[in-house]
Amino acid sequence: MKKQNAGTPGGTRRMFKKNIGSLGRLHVHKARLRQLGLRTVCENARCPNIGECFSLGHSTIIALGPGCTRRCSFCSVWKQGTNLAKPKDEVNRIITYVEKTSPSYLVVTSVTRDDLPDGGASFFQQLAVRLKSVAPHVGLEFLIPDLHGCEEFVILVANSPADVVGHNVETVPSLYPQVRPQASFERSLSVLRTIARVRGGAKTAVLTGLGETEDELEELFHVLAGAGVNMLAIGQYFQPSFENVPVRRYYSDAEFVHLAETAKKAGITHVFAGRYVRSSYMAHDFFRQTLRQEVS
């Protein structure tokens, strides 16, 4: 019998305090994005960290949208199916954003575009080349979709000059039919395996509280380590709307410490775990910490 995680069942709502930062700086940052017609996953996915991050001038740009061709039950990003328009001049607008705001680190992700022949791989590759040519000092992280599971497309992005390339598995394999019905755990694992082979490591993230067990998480960590994952973010799932799958459990701070230790014992070198952790939350700090640990 699989051991269940301790924690608070999702049947009772929990109230958590979260720093919302400066509303003035938040609106200034949002206005800059709007002027360039850029969208963020922070807003589209209703991230609990949006106030804190926006007030610091941090955001994760979501490209190739606004609509996603998949219908993951945990995600609040707009789902539109097929026949989606491809945004115009998106690379140029992101470059302009970097030139105007001078971020030290930029995270870019995208909706899943199963209707595009390359799944959006060429967009990521072109953006990395252009951005690094005009702002080589800016750290660049990509969180990519599975790109049809095509090794050629994954290699195209993995070989780009981005500093970090990641792909999120989100949850344990047994929950994919309920949480990510149009995705495949094996496909996502192959994407991570290819990234790690090309770059010497890969980044991924897992959300807890969707119904997984402790045994499943431990097994997942071993599988990810075996695929070459060296950076892992672990955070609590919060139901973004009543249309999304409900929270099954809330994890305590002590449990996230335990999960981080378990992941490291499984062979994942760098782990960032906590209630509000997401793959792009404080990504610049996670990347720099990873560099320091690998140099020392």
C-alpha atoms as a printed R data frame, in Angstrom:
    type eleno elety resid chain resno       x      y       z
1   ATOM     1    CA   MET     A     1   0.000  0.000   0.000
2   ATOM     2    CA   LYS     A     2   1.360  3.373  -0.992
3   ATOM     3    CA   LYS     A     3   2.155  5.721   1.838
4   ATOM     4    CA   GLN     A     4   0.114  8.913   1.700
5   ATOM     5    CA   ASN     A     5   1.750 12.262   2.303
6   ATOM     6    CA   ALA     A     6   0.962 13.982   5.535
7   ATOM     7    CA   GLY     A     7  -0.664 17.380   5.144
8   ATOM     8    CA   THR     A     8  -3.946 19.192   5.254
9   ATOM     9    CA   PRO     A     9  -6.664 17.694   3.008
10  ATOM    10    CA   GLY     A    10  -7.925 19.976   0.282
11  ATOM    11    CA   GLY     A    11 -11.496 19.745   1.517
12  ATOM    12    CA   THR     A    12 -10.883 22.647   3.903
13  ATOM    13    CA   ARG     A    13  -9.688 25.958   2.559
14  ATOM    14    CA   ARG     A    14  -6.398 27.284   3.879
15  ATOM    15    CA   MET     A    15  -5.438 30.953   4.165
16  ATOM    16    CA   PHE     A    16  -1.789 31.795   3.531
17  ATOM    17    CA   LYS     A    17  -0.096 35.157   3.891
18  ATOM    18    CA   LYS     A    18   1.827 36.276   0.805
19  ATOM    19    CA   ASN     A    19   3.843 39.430   0.284
20  ATOM    20    CA   ILE     A    20   2.142 41.406  -2.506
21  ATOM    21    CA   GLY     A    21   4.965 43.938  -2.779
22  ATOM    22    CA   SER     A    22   4.508 47.538  -3.915
23  ATOM    23    CA   LEU     A    23   1.291 48.131  -5.855
24  ATOM    24    CA   GLY     A    24   2.789 51.231  -7.443
25  ATOM    25    CA   ARG     A    25   5.811 49.387  -8.845
26  ATOM    26    CA   LEU     A    26   3.538 46.485  -9.823
27  ATOM    27    CA   HIS     A    27   1.392 48.731 -12.032
28  ATOM    28    CA   VAL     A    28   4.431 50.414 -13.569
29  ATOM    29    CA   HIS     A    29   5.828 47.020 -14.553
30  ATOM    30    CA   LYS     A    30   2.492 45.877 -15.934
31  ATOM    31    CA   ALA     A    31   2.192 49.068 -18.006
32  ATOM    32    CA   ARG     A    32   5.586 48.428 -19.618
33  ATOM    33    CA   LEU     A    33   4.474 44.967 -20.657
34  ATOM    34    CA   ARG     A    34   1.153 46.239 -22.018
35  ATOM    35    CA   GLN     A    35   2.849 48.942 -24.093
36  ATOM    36    CA   LEU     A    36   4.691 46.215 -25.977
37  ATOM    37    CA   GLY     A    37   1.746 43.823 -26.170
38  ATOM    38    CA   LEU     A    38   3.514 41.199 -24.072
39  ATOM    39    CA   ARG     A    39   1.701 38.667 -21.900
40  ATOM    40    CA   THR     A    40   2.972 36.933 -18.777
41  ATOM    41    CA   VAL     A    41   2.333 33.475 -17.394
42  ATOM    42    CA   CYS     A    42   2.164 35.214 -14.023
43  ATOM    43    CA   GLU     A    43  -1.177 36.730 -15.021
44  ATOM    44    CA   ASN     A    44  -2.506 34.026 -17.340
45  ATOM    45    CA   ALA     A    45  -1.847 31.231 -14.822
46  ATOM    46    CA   ARG     A    46  -2.931 33.381 -11.841
47  ATOM    47    CA   CYS     A    47   0.335 32.823 -10.017
48  ATOM    48    CA   PRO     A    48   0.233 33.597  -6.268
49  ATOM    49    CA   ASN     A    49   3.623 35.326  -6.541
50  ATOM    50    CA   ILE     A    50   2.571 37.975  -9.065
51  ATOM    51    CA   GLY     A    51   2.478 40.902  -6.627
52  ATOM    52    CA   GLU     A    52   5.893 40.156  -5.189
53  ATOM    53    CA   CYS     A    53   7.546 39.525  -8.553
54  ATOM    54    CA   PHE     A    54   5.959 42.387 -10.518
55  ATOM    55    CA   SER     A    55   6.847 44.891  -7.810
56  ATOM    56    CA   LEU     A    56  10.492 43.765  -8.203
57  ATOM    57    CA   GLY     A    57  10.314 44.093 -11.988
58  ATOM    58    CA   HIS     A    58  10.351 40.335 -12.518
59  ATOM    59    CA   SER     A    59   7.957 38.471 -14.797
60  ATOM    60    CA   THR     A    60   7.866 35.427 -17.025
61  ATOM    61    CA   ILE     A    61   6.842 36.237 -20.564
62  ATOM    62    CA   ILE     A    62   4.471 33.741 -22.160
63  ATOM    63    CA   ALA     A    63   4.852 33.653 -25.922
64  ATOM    64    CA   LEU     A    64   3.067 32.168 -28.944
65  ATOM    65    CA   GLY     A    65  -0.309 32.815 -27.323
66  ATOM    66    CA   PRO     A    66  -2.676 33.766 -25.958
67  ATOM    67    CA   GLY     A    67  -4.414 30.441 -26.531
68  ATOM    68    CA   CYS     A    68  -3.103 26.967 -25.707
69  ATOM    69    CA   THR     A    69  -3.948 23.866 -27.730
70  ATOM    70    CA   ARG     A    70  -4.130 21.667 -24.628
71  ATOM    71    CA   ARG     A    71  -6.510 21.495 -21.688
72  ATOM    72    CA   CYS     A    72  -4.528 20.656 -18.559
73  ATOM    73    CA   SER     A    73  -6.947 20.631 -15.631
74  ATOM    74    CA   PHE     A    74  -4.562 22.346 -13.190
75  ATOM    75    CA   CYS     A    75  -3.804 25.295 -15.484
76  ATOM    76    CA   SER     A    76  -5.843 28.467 -16.004
77  ATOM    77    CA   VAL     A    77  -4.092 29.586 -19.202
78  ATOM    78    CA   TRP     A    78  -6.691 30.210 -21.901
79  ATOM    79    CA   LYS     A    79  -7.480 27.092 -23.942
80  ATOM    80    CA   GLN     A    80  -8.458 27.636 -27.559
81  ATOM    81    CA   GLY     A    81  -7.779 24.387 -29.386
82  ATOM    82    CA   THR     A    82  -6.450 24.685 -32.945
83  ATOM    83    CA   ASN     A    83  -6.319 27.337 -35.681
84  ATOM    84    CA   LEU     A    84  -4.591 29.863 -33.436
85  ATOM    85    CA   ALA     A    85  -2.930 32.989 -34.768
86  ATOM    86    CA   LYS     A    86   0.812 33.326 -34.340
87  ATOM    87    CA   PRO     A    87   1.760 36.655 -32.686
88  ATOM    88    CA   LYS     A    88   3.630 39.032 -34.984
89  ATOM    89    CA   ASP     A    89   7.063 40.473 -34.237
90  ATOM    90    CA   GLU     A    90   7.140 38.789 -30.828
91  ATOM    91    CA   VAL     A    91  10.915 38.368 -30.829
92  ATOM    92    CA   ASN     A    92  11.360 42.068 -31.636
93  ATOM    93    CA   ARG     A    93   8.934 43.116 -28.894
94  ATOM    94    CA   ILE     A    94  10.740 41.013 -26.300
95  ATOM    95    CA   ILE     A    95  14.077 42.479 -27.389
96  ATOM    96    CA   THR     A    96  12.613 45.972 -27.050
97  ATOM    97    CA   TYR     A    97  11.357 45.090 -23.564
98  ATOM    98    CA   VAL     A    98  14.861 43.994 -22.554
99  ATOM    99    CA   GLU     A    99  16.421 47.153 -23.990
100 ATOM   100    CA   LYS     A   100  13.918 49.380 -22.129
101 ATOM   101    CA   THR     A   101  13.906 47.615 -18.751
102 ATOM   102    CA   SER     A   102  17.457 46.184 -18.553
103 ATOM   103    CA   PRO     A   103  16.605 43.046 -16.570
104 ATOM   104    CA   SER     A   104  19.480 40.999 -15.221
105 ATOM   105    CA   TYR     A   105  17.579 37.783 -15.927
106 ATOM   106    CA   LEU     A   106  14.642 36.917 -18.183
107 ATOM   107    CA   VAL     A   107  12.444 33.826 -18.210
108 ATOM   108    CA   VAL     A   108  10.418 33.078 -21.338
109 ATOM   109    CA   THR     A   109   7.883 30.289 -21.722
110 ATOM   110    CA   SER     A   110   5.066 29.628 -24.163
111 ATOM   111    CA   VAL     A   111   1.694 28.025 -24.480
112 ATOM   112    CA   THR     A   112   1.719 24.610 -26.123
113 ATOM   113    CA   ARG     A   113   1.231 24.986 -29.869
114 ATOM   114    CA   ASP     A   114   0.483 21.547 -31.271
115 ATOM   115    CA   ASP     A   115  -0.730 23.289 -34.454
116 ATOM   116    CA   LEU     A   116   2.740 24.634 -35.298
117 ATOM   117    CA   PRO     A   117   4.987 22.268 -37.296
118 ATOM   118    CA   ASP     A   118   7.919 22.708 -34.897
119 ATOM   119    CA   GLY     A   119   5.824 23.381 -31.782
120 ATOM   120    CA   GLY     A   120   7.514 26.786 -31.456
121 ATOM   121    CA   ALA     A   121  11.138 25.580 -31.359
122 ATOM   122    CA   SER     A   122  12.325 28.081 -33.980
123 ATOM   123    CA   PHE     A   123  10.865 30.959 -31.959
124 ATOM   124    CA   PHE     A   124  12.945 30.040 -28.900
125 ATOM   125    CA   GLN     A   125  16.098 29.546 -30.944
126 ATOM   126    CA   GLN     A   126  15.717 32.856 -32.772
127 ATOM   127    CA   LEU     A   127  14.960 34.745 -29.567
128 ATOM   128    CA   ALA     A   128  18.040 33.367 -27.810
129 ATOM   129    CA   VAL     A   129  20.361 34.280 -30.687
130 ATOM   130    CA   ARG     A   130  18.909 37.781 -31.053
131 ATOM   131    CA   LEU     A   131  18.776 38.575 -27.347
132 ATOM   132    CA   LYS     A   132  22.294 37.384 -26.615
133 ATOM   133    CA   SER     A   133  23.607 39.412 -29.573
134 ATOM   134    CA   VAL     A   134  22.177 42.687 -28.192
135 ATOM   135    CA   ALA     A   135  22.265 41.959 -24.441
136 ATOM   136    CA   PRO     A   136  24.810 39.213 -23.725
137 ATOM   137    CA   HIS     A   137  24.871 40.164 -20.022
138 ATOM   138    CA   VAL     A   138  21.194 39.260 -19.530
139 ATOM   139    CA   GLY     A   139  20.616 35.777 -18.183
140 ATOM   140    CA   LEU     A   140  18.082 33.898 -20.287
141 ATOM   141    CA   GLU     A   141  15.981 30.936 -19.226
142 ATOM   142    CA   PHE     A   142  13.537 29.003 -21.406
143 ATOM   143    CA   LEU     A   143  10.679 26.891 -20.101
144 ATOM   144    CA   ILE     A   144   9.595 25.039 -23.220
145 ATOM   145    CA   PRO     A   145   6.600 22.849 -24.130
146 ATOM   146    CA   ASP     A   146   7.265 19.297 -25.298
147 ATOM   147    CA   LEU     A   147   7.641 20.347 -28.983
148 ATOM   148    CA   HIS     A   148   5.774 17.245 -30.205
149 ATOM   149    CA   GLY     A   149   8.415 15.168 -28.445
150 ATOM   150    CA   CYS     A   150  10.599 15.633 -31.535
151 ATOM   151    CA   GLU     A   151  14.274 15.271 -30.667
152 ATOM   152    CA   GLU     A   152  15.320 17.537 -33.557
153 ATOM   153    CA   PHE     A   153  13.210 20.423 -32.249
154 ATOM   154    CA   VAL     A   154  14.359 19.944 -28.657
155 ATOM   155    CA   ILE     A   155  18.003 19.894 -29.745
156 ATOM   156    CA   LEU     A   156  17.467 23.133 -31.690
157 ATOM   157    CA   VAL     A   157  16.454 24.919 -28.466
158 ATOM   158    CA   ALA     A   158  18.947 23.064 -26.262
159 ATOM   159    CA   ASN     A   159  21.782 24.193 -28.534
160 ATOM   160    CA   SER     A   160  20.704 27.830 -28.319
161 ATOM   161    CA   PRO     A   161  22.708 30.330 -26.223
162 ATOM   162    CA   ALA     A   162  20.063 30.387 -23.469
163 ATOM   163    CA   ASP     A   163  21.573 29.933 -20.013
164 ATOM   164    CA   VAL     A   164  18.919 27.471 -18.785
165 ATOM   165    CA   VAL     A   165  16.506 25.282 -20.734
166 ATOM   166    CA   GLY     A   166  13.777 23.454 -18.863
167 ATOM   167    CA   HIS     A   167  10.536 21.575 -19.334
168 ATOM   168    CA   ASN     A   168   8.046 20.879 -16.559
169 ATOM   169    CA   VAL     A   169   6.690 17.407 -15.832
170 ATOM   170    CA   GLU     A   170   4.282 19.055 -13.330
171 ATOM   171    CA   THR     A   171   3.108 15.865 -11.564
172 ATOM   172    CA   VAL     A   172   3.627 12.129 -11.139
173 ATOM   173    CA   PRO     A   173   2.887  9.773 -14.064
174 ATOM   174    CA   SER     A   174  -0.264  8.247 -12.537
175 ATOM   175    CA   LEU     A   175  -2.030 11.631 -12.509
176 ATOM   176    CA   TYR     A   176  -1.406 12.520 -16.139
177 ATOM   177    CA   PRO     A   177  -4.798 11.197 -17.357
178 ATOM   178    CA   GLN     A   178  -6.578 13.522 -14.918
179 ATOM   179    CA   VAL     A   179  -4.188 16.485 -14.819
180 ATOM   180    CA   ARG     A   180  -2.448 16.508 -18.223
181 ATOM   181    CA   PRO     A   181  -4.675 14.362 -20.464
182 ATOM   182    CA   GLN     A   182  -3.151 15.519 -23.769
183 ATOM   183    CA   ALA     A   183   0.414 15.204 -22.555
184 ATOM   184    CA   SER     A   184   2.596 12.152 -21.978
185 ATOM   185    CA   PHE     A   185   4.963 11.649 -19.074
186 ATOM   186    CA   GLU     A   186   7.299  9.568 -21.229
187 ATOM   187    CA   ARG     A   187   7.347 12.293 -23.871
188 ATOM   188    CA   SER     A   188   8.180 14.942 -21.266
189 ATOM   189    CA   LEU     A   189  10.873 12.699 -19.825
190 ATOM   190    CA   SER     A   190  12.412 12.264 -23.270
191 ATOM   191    CA   VAL     A   191  12.481 16.052 -23.682
192 ATOM   192    CA   LEU     A   192  14.387 16.411 -20.393
193 ATOM   193    CA   ARG     A   193  16.698 13.568 -21.321
194 ATOM   194    CA   THR     A   194  17.572 15.265 -24.616
195 ATOM   195    CA   ILE     A   195  18.132 18.664 -22.986
196 ATOM   196    CA   ALA     A   196  20.401 17.071 -20.370
197 ATOM   197    CA   ARG     A   197  22.386 15.184 -22.989
198 ATOM   198    CA   VAL     A   198  23.021 18.351 -24.998
199 ATOM   199    CA   ARG     A   199  23.597 20.771 -22.114
200 ATOM   200    CA   GLY     A   200  24.835 18.571 -19.283
201 ATOM   201    CA   GLY     A   201  21.695 19.163 -17.223
202 ATOM   202    CA   ALA     A   202  18.030 20.151 -17.371
203 ATOM   203    CA   LYS     A   203  15.488 21.946 -15.202
204 ATOM   204    CA   THR     A   204  11.966 20.823 -14.335
205 ATOM   205    CA   ALA     A   205   9.237 21.493 -11.781
206 ATOM   206    CA   VAL     A   206   6.656 19.517  -9.824
207 ATOM   207    CA   LEU     A   207   3.456 20.702  -8.132
208 ATOM   208    CA   THR     A   208   2.310 18.911  -4.998
209 ATOM   209    CA   GLY     A   209  -1.205 18.547  -3.684
210 ATOM   210    CA   LEU     A   210  -2.807 17.044  -6.787
211 ATOM   211    CA   GLY     A   211  -3.302 13.585  -5.282
212 ATOM   212    CA   GLU     A   212   0.193 12.105  -5.492
213 ATOM   213    CA   THR     A   213   1.681  9.901  -2.803
214 ATOM   214    CA   GLU     A   214   5.046 10.118  -1.066
215 ATOM   215    CA   ASP     A   215   6.189  6.904  -2.725
216 ATOM   216    CA   GLU     A   216   5.268  8.273  -6.152
217 ATOM   217    CA   LEU     A   217   7.200 11.487  -5.539
218 ATOM   218    CA   GLU     A   218  10.286  9.615  -4.395
219 ATOM   219    CA   GLU     A   219  10.121  7.378  -7.447
220 ATOM   220    CA   LEU     A   220   9.641 10.430  -9.673
221 ATOM   221    CA   PHE     A   221  12.752 12.089  -8.249
222 ATOM   222    CA   HIS     A   222  14.826  9.010  -9.040
223 ATOM   223    CA   VAL     A   223  13.454  8.888 -12.599
224 ATOM   224    CA   LEU     A   224  14.187 12.586 -13.144
225 ATOM   225    CA   ALA     A   225  17.720 12.193 -11.793
226 ATOM   226    CA   GLY     A   226  18.233  9.264 -14.140
227 ATOM   227    CA   ALA     A   227  17.156 11.452 -17.055
228 ATOM   228    CA   GLY     A   228  19.838 14.007 -16.208
229 ATOM   229    CA   VAL     A   229  17.752 16.619 -14.390
230 ATOM   230    CA   ASN     A   230  20.021 18.720 -12.169
231 ATOM   231    CA   MET     A   231  17.615 21.560 -11.257
232 ATOM   232    CA   LEU     A   232  14.223 20.872  -9.666
233 ATOM   233    CA   ALA     A   233  11.575 23.262  -8.337
234 ATOM   234    CA   ILE     A   234   8.873 21.855  -6.042
235 ATOM   235    CA   GLY     A   235   5.835 23.897  -5.008
236 ATOM   236    CA   GLN     A   236   2.276 23.671  -3.723
237 ATOM   237    CA   TYR     A   237  -0.585 23.545  -6.204
238 ATOM   238    CA   PHE     A   238  -3.246 26.211  -5.624
239 ATOM   239    CA   GLN     A   239  -6.545 25.935  -7.474
240 ATOM   240    CA   PRO     A   240  -6.530 29.008  -9.764
241 ATOM   241    CA   SER     A   241 -10.292 28.897 -10.444
242 ATOM   242    CA   PHE     A   242 -13.324 26.764  -9.705
243 ATOM   243    CA   GLU     A   243 -13.000 25.341 -13.220
244 ATOM   244    CA   ASN     A   244  -9.680 23.740 -12.325
245 ATOM   245    CA   VAL     A   245  -8.983 20.520 -10.437
246 ATOM   246    CA   PRO     A   246  -9.288 21.020  -6.649
247 ATOM   247    CA   VAL     A   247  -6.394 20.829  -4.206
248 ATOM   248    CA   ARG     A   248  -6.149 17.393  -2.630
249 ATOM   249    CA   ARG     A   249  -3.564 18.307   0.008
250 ATOM   250    CA   TYR     A   250  -1.682 21.278   1.400
251 ATOM   251    CA   TYR     A   251   1.908 20.551   2.366
252 ATOM   252    CA   SER     A   252   3.631 22.011   5.410
253 ATOM   253    CA   ASP     A   253   6.965 23.843   5.371
254 ATOM   254    CA   ALA     A   254   8.573 20.830   7.048
255 ATOM   255    CA   GLU     A   255   7.283 18.555   4.290
256 ATOM   256    CA   PHE     A   256   8.845 20.728   1.604
257 ATOM   257    CA   VAL     A   257  12.169 20.516   3.435
258 ATOM   258    CA   HIS     A   258  11.769 16.748   3.481
259 ATOM   259    CA   LEU     A   259  10.910 16.633  -0.233
260 ATOM   260    CA   ALA     A   260  14.013 18.672  -1.060
261 ATOM   261    CA   GLU     A   261  16.168 16.287   0.945
262 ATOM   262    CA   THR     A   262  14.526 13.289  -0.730
263 ATOM   263    CA   ALA     A   263  15.134 14.744  -4.203
264 ATOM   264    CA   LYS     A   264  18.780 15.429  -3.417
265 ATOM   265    CA   LYS     A   265  19.251 11.908  -2.087
266 ATOM   266    CA   ALA     A   266  17.762 10.642  -5.349
267 ATOM   267    CA   GLY     A   267  20.560 12.407  -7.219
268 ATOM   268    CA   ILE     A   268  19.149 15.813  -8.203
269 ATOM   269    CA   THR     A   269  21.898 18.264  -7.313
270 ATOM   270    CA   HIS     A   270  19.988 21.536  -7.048
271 ATOM   271    CA   VAL     A   271  16.513 21.659  -5.484
272 ATOM   272    CA   PHE     A   272  14.338 24.670  -4.659
273 ATOM   273    CA   ALA     A   273  11.255 23.669  -2.653
274 ATOM   274    CA   GLY     A   274   8.576 25.604  -0.832
275 ATOM   275    CA   ARG     A   275   4.893 26.464  -0.764
276 ATOM   276    CA   TYR     A   276   5.085 29.242  -3.363
277 ATOM   277    CA   VAL     A   277   7.918 27.870  -5.464
278 ATOM   278    CA   ARG     A   278   7.321 27.683  -9.216
279 ATOM   279    CA   SER     A   279   9.793 26.911 -11.976
280 ATOM   280    CA   SER     A   280  10.190 30.618 -12.747
281 ATOM   281    CA   TYR     A   281   9.833 31.985  -9.194
282 ATOM   282    CA   MET     A   282  13.124 33.590  -8.158
283 ATOM   283    CA   ALA     A   283  14.649 31.771 -11.126
284 ATOM   284    CA   HIS     A   284  17.566 34.208 -11.272
285 ATOM   285    CA   ASP     A   285  18.556 33.406  -7.688
286 ATOM   286    CA   PHE     A   286  18.168 29.659  -8.251
287 ATOM   287    CA   PHE     A   287  20.381 29.852 -11.344
288 ATOM   288    CA   ARG     A   288  23.094 31.857  -9.588
289 ATOM   289    CA   GLN     A   289  23.035 29.550  -6.592
290 ATOM   290    CA   THR     A   290  23.413 26.605  -8.952
291 ATOM   291    CA   LEU     A   291  26.426 28.251 -10.601
292 ATOM   292    CA   ARG     A   292  28.063 28.974  -7.256
293 ATOM   293    CA   GLN     A   293  27.585 25.396  -6.073
294 ATOM   294    CA   GLU     A   294  28.985 23.953  -9.283
295 ATOM   295    CA   VAL     A   295  32.043 26.228  -9.197
296 ATOM   296    CA   SER     A   296  32.830 25.569  -5.522
